[in-house]
mmCIF file with all atom_site columns, C-alpha atoms in Angstrom:
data_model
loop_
_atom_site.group_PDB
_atom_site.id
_atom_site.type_symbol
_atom_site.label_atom_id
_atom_site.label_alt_id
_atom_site.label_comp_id
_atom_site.label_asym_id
_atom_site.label_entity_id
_atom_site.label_seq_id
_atom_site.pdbx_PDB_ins_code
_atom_site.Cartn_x
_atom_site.Cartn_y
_atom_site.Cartn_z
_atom_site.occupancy
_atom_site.B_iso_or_equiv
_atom_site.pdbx_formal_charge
_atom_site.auth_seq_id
_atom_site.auth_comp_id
_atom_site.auth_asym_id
_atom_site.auth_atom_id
_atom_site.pdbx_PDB_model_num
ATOM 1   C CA . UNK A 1 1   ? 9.923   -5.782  11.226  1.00 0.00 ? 1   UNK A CA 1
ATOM 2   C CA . UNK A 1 2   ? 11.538  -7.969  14.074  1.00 0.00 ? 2   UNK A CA 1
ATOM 3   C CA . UNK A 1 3   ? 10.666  -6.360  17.725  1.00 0.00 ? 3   UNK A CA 1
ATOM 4   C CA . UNK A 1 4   ? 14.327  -6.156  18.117  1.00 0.00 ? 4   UNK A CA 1
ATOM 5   C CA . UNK A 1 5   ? 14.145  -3.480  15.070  1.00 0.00 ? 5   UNK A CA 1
ATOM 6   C CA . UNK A 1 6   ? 10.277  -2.163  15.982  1.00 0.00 ? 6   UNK A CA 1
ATOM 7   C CA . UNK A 1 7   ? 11.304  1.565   16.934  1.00 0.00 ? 7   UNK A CA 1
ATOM 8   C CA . UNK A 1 8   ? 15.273  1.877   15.421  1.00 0.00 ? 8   UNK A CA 1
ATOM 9   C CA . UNK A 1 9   ? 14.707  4.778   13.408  1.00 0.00 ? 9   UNK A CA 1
ATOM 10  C CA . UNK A 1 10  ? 16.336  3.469   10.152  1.00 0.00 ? 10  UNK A CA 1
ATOM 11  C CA . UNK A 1 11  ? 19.617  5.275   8.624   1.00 0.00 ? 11  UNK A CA 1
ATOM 12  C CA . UNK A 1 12  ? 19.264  6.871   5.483   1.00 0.00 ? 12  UNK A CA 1
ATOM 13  C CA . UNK A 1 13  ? 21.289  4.074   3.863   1.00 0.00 ? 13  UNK A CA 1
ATOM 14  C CA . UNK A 1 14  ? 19.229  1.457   4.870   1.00 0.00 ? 14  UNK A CA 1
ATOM 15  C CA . UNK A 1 15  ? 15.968  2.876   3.443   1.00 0.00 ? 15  UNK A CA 1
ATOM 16  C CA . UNK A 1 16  ? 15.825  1.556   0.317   1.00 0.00 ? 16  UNK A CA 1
ATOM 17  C CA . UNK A 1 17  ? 16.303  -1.981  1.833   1.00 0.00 ? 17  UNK A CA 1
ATOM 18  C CA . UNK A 1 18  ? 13.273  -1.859  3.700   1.00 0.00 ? 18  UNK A CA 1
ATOM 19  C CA . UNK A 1 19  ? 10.344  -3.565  2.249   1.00 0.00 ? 19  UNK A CA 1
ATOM 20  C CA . UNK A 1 20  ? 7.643   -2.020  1.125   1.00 0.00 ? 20  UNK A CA 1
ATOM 21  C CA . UNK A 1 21  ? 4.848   -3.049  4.109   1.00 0.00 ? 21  UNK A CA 1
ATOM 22  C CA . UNK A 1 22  ? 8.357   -1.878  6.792   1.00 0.00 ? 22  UNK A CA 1
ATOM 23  C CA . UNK A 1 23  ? 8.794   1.889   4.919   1.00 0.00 ? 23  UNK A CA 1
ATOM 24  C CA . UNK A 1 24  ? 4.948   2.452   5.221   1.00 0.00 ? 24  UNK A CA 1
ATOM 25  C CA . UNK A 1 25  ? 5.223   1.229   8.759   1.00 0.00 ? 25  UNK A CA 1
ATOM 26  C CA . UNK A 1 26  ? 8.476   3.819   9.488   1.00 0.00 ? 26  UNK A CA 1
ATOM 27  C CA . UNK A 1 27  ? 6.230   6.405   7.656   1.00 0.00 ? 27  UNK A CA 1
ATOM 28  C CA . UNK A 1 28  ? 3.190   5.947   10.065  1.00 0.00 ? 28  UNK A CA 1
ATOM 29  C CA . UNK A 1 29  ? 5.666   5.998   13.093  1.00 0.00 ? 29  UNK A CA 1
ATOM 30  C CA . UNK A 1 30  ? 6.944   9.220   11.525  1.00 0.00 ? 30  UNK A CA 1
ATOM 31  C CA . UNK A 1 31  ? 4.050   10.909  11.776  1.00 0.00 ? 31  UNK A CA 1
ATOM 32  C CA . UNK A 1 32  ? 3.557   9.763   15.583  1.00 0.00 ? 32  UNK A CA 1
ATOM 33  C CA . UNK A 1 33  ? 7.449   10.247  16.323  1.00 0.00 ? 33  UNK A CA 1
ATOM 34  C CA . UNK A 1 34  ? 8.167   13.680  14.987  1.00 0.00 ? 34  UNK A CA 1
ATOM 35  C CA . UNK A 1 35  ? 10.954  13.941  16.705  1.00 0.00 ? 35  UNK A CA 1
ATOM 36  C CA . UNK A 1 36  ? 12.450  10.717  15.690  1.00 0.00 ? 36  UNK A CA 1
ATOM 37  C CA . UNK A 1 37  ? 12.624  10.864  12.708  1.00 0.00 ? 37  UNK A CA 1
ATOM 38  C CA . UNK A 1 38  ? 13.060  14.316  11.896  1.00 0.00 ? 38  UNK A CA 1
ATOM 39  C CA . UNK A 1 39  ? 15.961  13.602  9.705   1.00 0.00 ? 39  UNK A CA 1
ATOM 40  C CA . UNK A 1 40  ? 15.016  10.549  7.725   1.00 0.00 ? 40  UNK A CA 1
ATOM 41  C CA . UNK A 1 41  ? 11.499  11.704  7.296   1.00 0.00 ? 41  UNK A CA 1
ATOM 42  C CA . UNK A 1 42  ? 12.040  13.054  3.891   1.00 0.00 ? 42  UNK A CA 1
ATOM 43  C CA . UNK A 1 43  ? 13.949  10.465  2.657   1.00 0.00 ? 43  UNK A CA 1
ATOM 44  C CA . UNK A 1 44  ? 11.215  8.047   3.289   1.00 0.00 ? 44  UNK A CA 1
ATOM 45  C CA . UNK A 1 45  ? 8.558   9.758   1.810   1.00 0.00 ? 45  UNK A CA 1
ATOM 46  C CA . UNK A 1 46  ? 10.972  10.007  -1.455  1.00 0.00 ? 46  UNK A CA 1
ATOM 47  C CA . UNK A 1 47  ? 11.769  6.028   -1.226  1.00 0.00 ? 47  UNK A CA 1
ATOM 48  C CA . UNK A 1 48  ? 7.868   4.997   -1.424  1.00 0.00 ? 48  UNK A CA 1
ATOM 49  C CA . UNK A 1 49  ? 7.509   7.584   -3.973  1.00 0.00 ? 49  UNK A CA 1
ATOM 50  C CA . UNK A 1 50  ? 10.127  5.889   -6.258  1.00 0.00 ? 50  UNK A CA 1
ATOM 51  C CA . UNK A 1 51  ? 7.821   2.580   -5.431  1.00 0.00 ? 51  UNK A CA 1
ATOM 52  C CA . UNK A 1 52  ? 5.044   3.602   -6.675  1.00 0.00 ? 52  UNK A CA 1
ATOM 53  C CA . UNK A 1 53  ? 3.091   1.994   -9.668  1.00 0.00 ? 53  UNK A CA 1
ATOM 54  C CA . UNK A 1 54  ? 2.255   5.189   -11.220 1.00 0.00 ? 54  UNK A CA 1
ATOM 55  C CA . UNK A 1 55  ? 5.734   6.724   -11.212 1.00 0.00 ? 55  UNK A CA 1
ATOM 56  C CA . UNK A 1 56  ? 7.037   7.290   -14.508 1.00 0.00 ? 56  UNK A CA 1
ATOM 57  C CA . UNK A 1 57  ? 3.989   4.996   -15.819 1.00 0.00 ? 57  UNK A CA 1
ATOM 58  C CA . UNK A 1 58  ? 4.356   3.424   -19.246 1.00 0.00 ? 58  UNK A CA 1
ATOM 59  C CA . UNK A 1 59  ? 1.841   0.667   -20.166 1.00 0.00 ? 59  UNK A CA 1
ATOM 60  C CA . UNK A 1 60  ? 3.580   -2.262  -20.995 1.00 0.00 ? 60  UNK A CA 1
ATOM 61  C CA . UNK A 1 61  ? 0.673   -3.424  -23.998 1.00 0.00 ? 61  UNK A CA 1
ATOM 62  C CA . UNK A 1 62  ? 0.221   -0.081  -25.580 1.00 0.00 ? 62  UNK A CA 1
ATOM 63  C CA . UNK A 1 63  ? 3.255   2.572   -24.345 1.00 0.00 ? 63  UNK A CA 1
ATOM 64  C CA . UNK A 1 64  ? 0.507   4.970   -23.234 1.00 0.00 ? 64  UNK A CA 1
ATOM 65  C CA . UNK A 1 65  ? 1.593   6.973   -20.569 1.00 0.00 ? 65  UNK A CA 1
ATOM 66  C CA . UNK A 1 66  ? -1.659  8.622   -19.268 1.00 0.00 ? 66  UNK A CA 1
ATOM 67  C CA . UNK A 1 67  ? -3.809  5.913   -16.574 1.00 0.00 ? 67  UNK A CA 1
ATOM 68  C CA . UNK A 1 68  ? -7.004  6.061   -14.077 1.00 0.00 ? 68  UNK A CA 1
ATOM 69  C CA . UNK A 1 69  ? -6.432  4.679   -10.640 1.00 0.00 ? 69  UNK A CA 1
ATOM 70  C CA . UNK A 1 70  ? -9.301  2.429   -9.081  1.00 0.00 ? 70  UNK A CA 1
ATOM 71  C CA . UNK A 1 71  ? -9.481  -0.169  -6.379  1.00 0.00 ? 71  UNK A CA 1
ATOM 72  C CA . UNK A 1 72  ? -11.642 -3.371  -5.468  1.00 0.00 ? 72  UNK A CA 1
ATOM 73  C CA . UNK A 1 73  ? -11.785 -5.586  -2.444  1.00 0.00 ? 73  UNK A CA 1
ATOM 74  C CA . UNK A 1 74  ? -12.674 -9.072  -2.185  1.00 0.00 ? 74  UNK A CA 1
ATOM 75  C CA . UNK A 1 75  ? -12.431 -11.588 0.514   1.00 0.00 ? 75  UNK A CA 1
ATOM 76  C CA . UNK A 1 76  ? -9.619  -14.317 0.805   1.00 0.00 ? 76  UNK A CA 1
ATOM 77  C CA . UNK A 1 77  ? -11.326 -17.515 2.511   1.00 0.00 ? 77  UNK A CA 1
ATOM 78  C CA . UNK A 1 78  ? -14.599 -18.821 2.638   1.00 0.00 ? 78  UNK A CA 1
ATOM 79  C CA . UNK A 1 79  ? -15.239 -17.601 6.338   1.00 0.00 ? 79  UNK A CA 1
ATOM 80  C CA . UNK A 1 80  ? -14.538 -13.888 5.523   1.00 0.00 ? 80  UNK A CA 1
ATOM 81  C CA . UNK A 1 81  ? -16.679 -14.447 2.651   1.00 0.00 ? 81  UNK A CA 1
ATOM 82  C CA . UNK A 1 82  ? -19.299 -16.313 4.491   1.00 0.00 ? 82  UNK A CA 1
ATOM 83  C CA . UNK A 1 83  ? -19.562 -13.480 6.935   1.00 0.00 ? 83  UNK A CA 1
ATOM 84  C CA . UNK A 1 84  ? -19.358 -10.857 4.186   1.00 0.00 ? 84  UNK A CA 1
ATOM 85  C CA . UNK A 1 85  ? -15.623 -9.239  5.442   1.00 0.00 ? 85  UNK A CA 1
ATOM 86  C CA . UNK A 1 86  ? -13.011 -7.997  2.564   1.00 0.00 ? 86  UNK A CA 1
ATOM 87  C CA . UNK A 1 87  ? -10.538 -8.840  4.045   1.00 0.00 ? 87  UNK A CA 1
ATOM 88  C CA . UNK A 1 88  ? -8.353  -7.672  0.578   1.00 0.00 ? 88  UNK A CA 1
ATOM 89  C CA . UNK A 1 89  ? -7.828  -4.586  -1.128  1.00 0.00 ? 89  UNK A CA 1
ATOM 90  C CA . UNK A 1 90  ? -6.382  -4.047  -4.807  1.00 0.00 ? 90  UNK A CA 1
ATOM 91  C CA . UNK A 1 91  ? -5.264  -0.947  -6.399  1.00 0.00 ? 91  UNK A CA 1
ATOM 92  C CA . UNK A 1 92  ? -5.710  -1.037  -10.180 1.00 0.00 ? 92  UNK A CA 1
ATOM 93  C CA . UNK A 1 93  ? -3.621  0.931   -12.664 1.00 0.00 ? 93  UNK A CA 1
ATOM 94  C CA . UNK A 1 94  ? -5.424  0.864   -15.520 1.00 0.00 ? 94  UNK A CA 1
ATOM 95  C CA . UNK A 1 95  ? -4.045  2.300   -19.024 1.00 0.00 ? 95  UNK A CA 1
ATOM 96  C CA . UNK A 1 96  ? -6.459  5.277   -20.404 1.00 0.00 ? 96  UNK A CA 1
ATOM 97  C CA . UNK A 1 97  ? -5.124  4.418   -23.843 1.00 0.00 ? 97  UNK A CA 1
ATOM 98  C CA . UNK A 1 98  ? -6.204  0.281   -23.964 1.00 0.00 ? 98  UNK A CA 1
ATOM 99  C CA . UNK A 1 99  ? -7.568  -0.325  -20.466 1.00 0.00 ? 99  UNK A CA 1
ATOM 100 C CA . UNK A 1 100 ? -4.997  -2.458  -19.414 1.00 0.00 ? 100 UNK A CA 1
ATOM 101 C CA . UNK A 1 101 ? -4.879  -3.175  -15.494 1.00 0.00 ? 101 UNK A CA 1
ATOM 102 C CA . UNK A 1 102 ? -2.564  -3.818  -13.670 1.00 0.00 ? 102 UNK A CA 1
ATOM 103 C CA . UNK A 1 103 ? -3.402  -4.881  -9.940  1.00 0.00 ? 103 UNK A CA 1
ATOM 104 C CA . UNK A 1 104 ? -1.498  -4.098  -6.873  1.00 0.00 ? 104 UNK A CA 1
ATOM 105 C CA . UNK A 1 105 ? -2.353  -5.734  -3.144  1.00 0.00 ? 105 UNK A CA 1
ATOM 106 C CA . UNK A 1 106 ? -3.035  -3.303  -0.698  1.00 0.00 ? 106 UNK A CA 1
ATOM 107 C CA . UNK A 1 107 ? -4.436  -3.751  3.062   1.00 0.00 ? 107 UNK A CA 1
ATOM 108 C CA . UNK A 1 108 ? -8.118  -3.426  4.508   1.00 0.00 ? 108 UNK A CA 1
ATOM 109 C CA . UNK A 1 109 ? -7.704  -1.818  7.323   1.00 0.00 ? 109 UNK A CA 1
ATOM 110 C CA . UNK A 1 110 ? -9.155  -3.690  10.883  1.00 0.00 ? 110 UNK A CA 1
ATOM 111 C CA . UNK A 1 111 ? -11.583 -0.782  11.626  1.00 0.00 ? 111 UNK A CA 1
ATOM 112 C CA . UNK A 1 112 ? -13.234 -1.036  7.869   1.00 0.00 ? 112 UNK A CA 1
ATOM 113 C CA . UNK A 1 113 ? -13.145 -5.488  8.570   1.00 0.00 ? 113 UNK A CA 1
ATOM 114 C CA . UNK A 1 114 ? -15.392 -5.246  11.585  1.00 0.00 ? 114 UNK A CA 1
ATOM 115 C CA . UNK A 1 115 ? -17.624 -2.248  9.485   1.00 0.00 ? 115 UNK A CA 1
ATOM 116 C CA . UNK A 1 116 ? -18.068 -5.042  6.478   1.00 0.00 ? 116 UNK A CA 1
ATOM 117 C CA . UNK A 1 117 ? -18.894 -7.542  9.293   1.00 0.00 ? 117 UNK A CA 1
ATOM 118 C CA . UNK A 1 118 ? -21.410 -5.353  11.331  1.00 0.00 ? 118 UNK A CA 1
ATOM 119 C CA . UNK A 1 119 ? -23.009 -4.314  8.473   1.00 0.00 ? 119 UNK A CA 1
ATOM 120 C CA . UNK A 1 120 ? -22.656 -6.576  5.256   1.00 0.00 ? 120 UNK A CA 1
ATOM 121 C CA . UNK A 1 121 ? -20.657 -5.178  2.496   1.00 0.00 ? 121 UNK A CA 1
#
């Protein structure tokens, strides 16, 4: 998001525009600003939904549909990893039939960086 855009409450038509790391943004805002968005809440929740990995899952090796959900983090450079920060987090969507994964990037947040670095990981 531009700052221009930073708190236009999106229309309902230009949800499914928005990119992924912008309708998790609008969703967190939506919590905050009830009031806000009050009437494009729903449809929000229903676009990321639709996004999801898991929706209507069908392994693309084996056809299974049934999977288990995990998740790993690693660090990017050689500083985070010098100091022991993950400073990246993937979601894996892995196929209970064949065990094929599938990885998705995620975020660590800031709070759980400066844990890692505090405290080793």
């Amino acid at each position: 998001m531009t700052a221009s855009t930073a708190w236009r409450v999106p229309s309902p038509a230009e949800i499914p525009g928005l990119s992924y790391d912008a309708l998790v943004e609008h969703l967190r805002l939506s919590k905050v600003n009830v009031g806000h968005y009050q009437s494009v809440a729903s449809a929000l929740q229903e676009e990321l939904a639709k996004r999801s990995p898991t929706n209507a899952y069908r392994c693309i090796k084996c056809g299974h549909t049934e999977y288990q959900v995990g998740a790993i983090r690693t660090a990017r450079s050689g500083w985070s990893s010098f100091f022991g920060v993950e400073t990246a987090q993937y979601h894996a969507i892995i196929c209970a039939h064949c065990k094929y994964t599938e990885f998705y990037q995620g975020k660590v947040p800031p709070g759980q960086q400066a844990l890692d670095f505090l405290f080793g990981s």
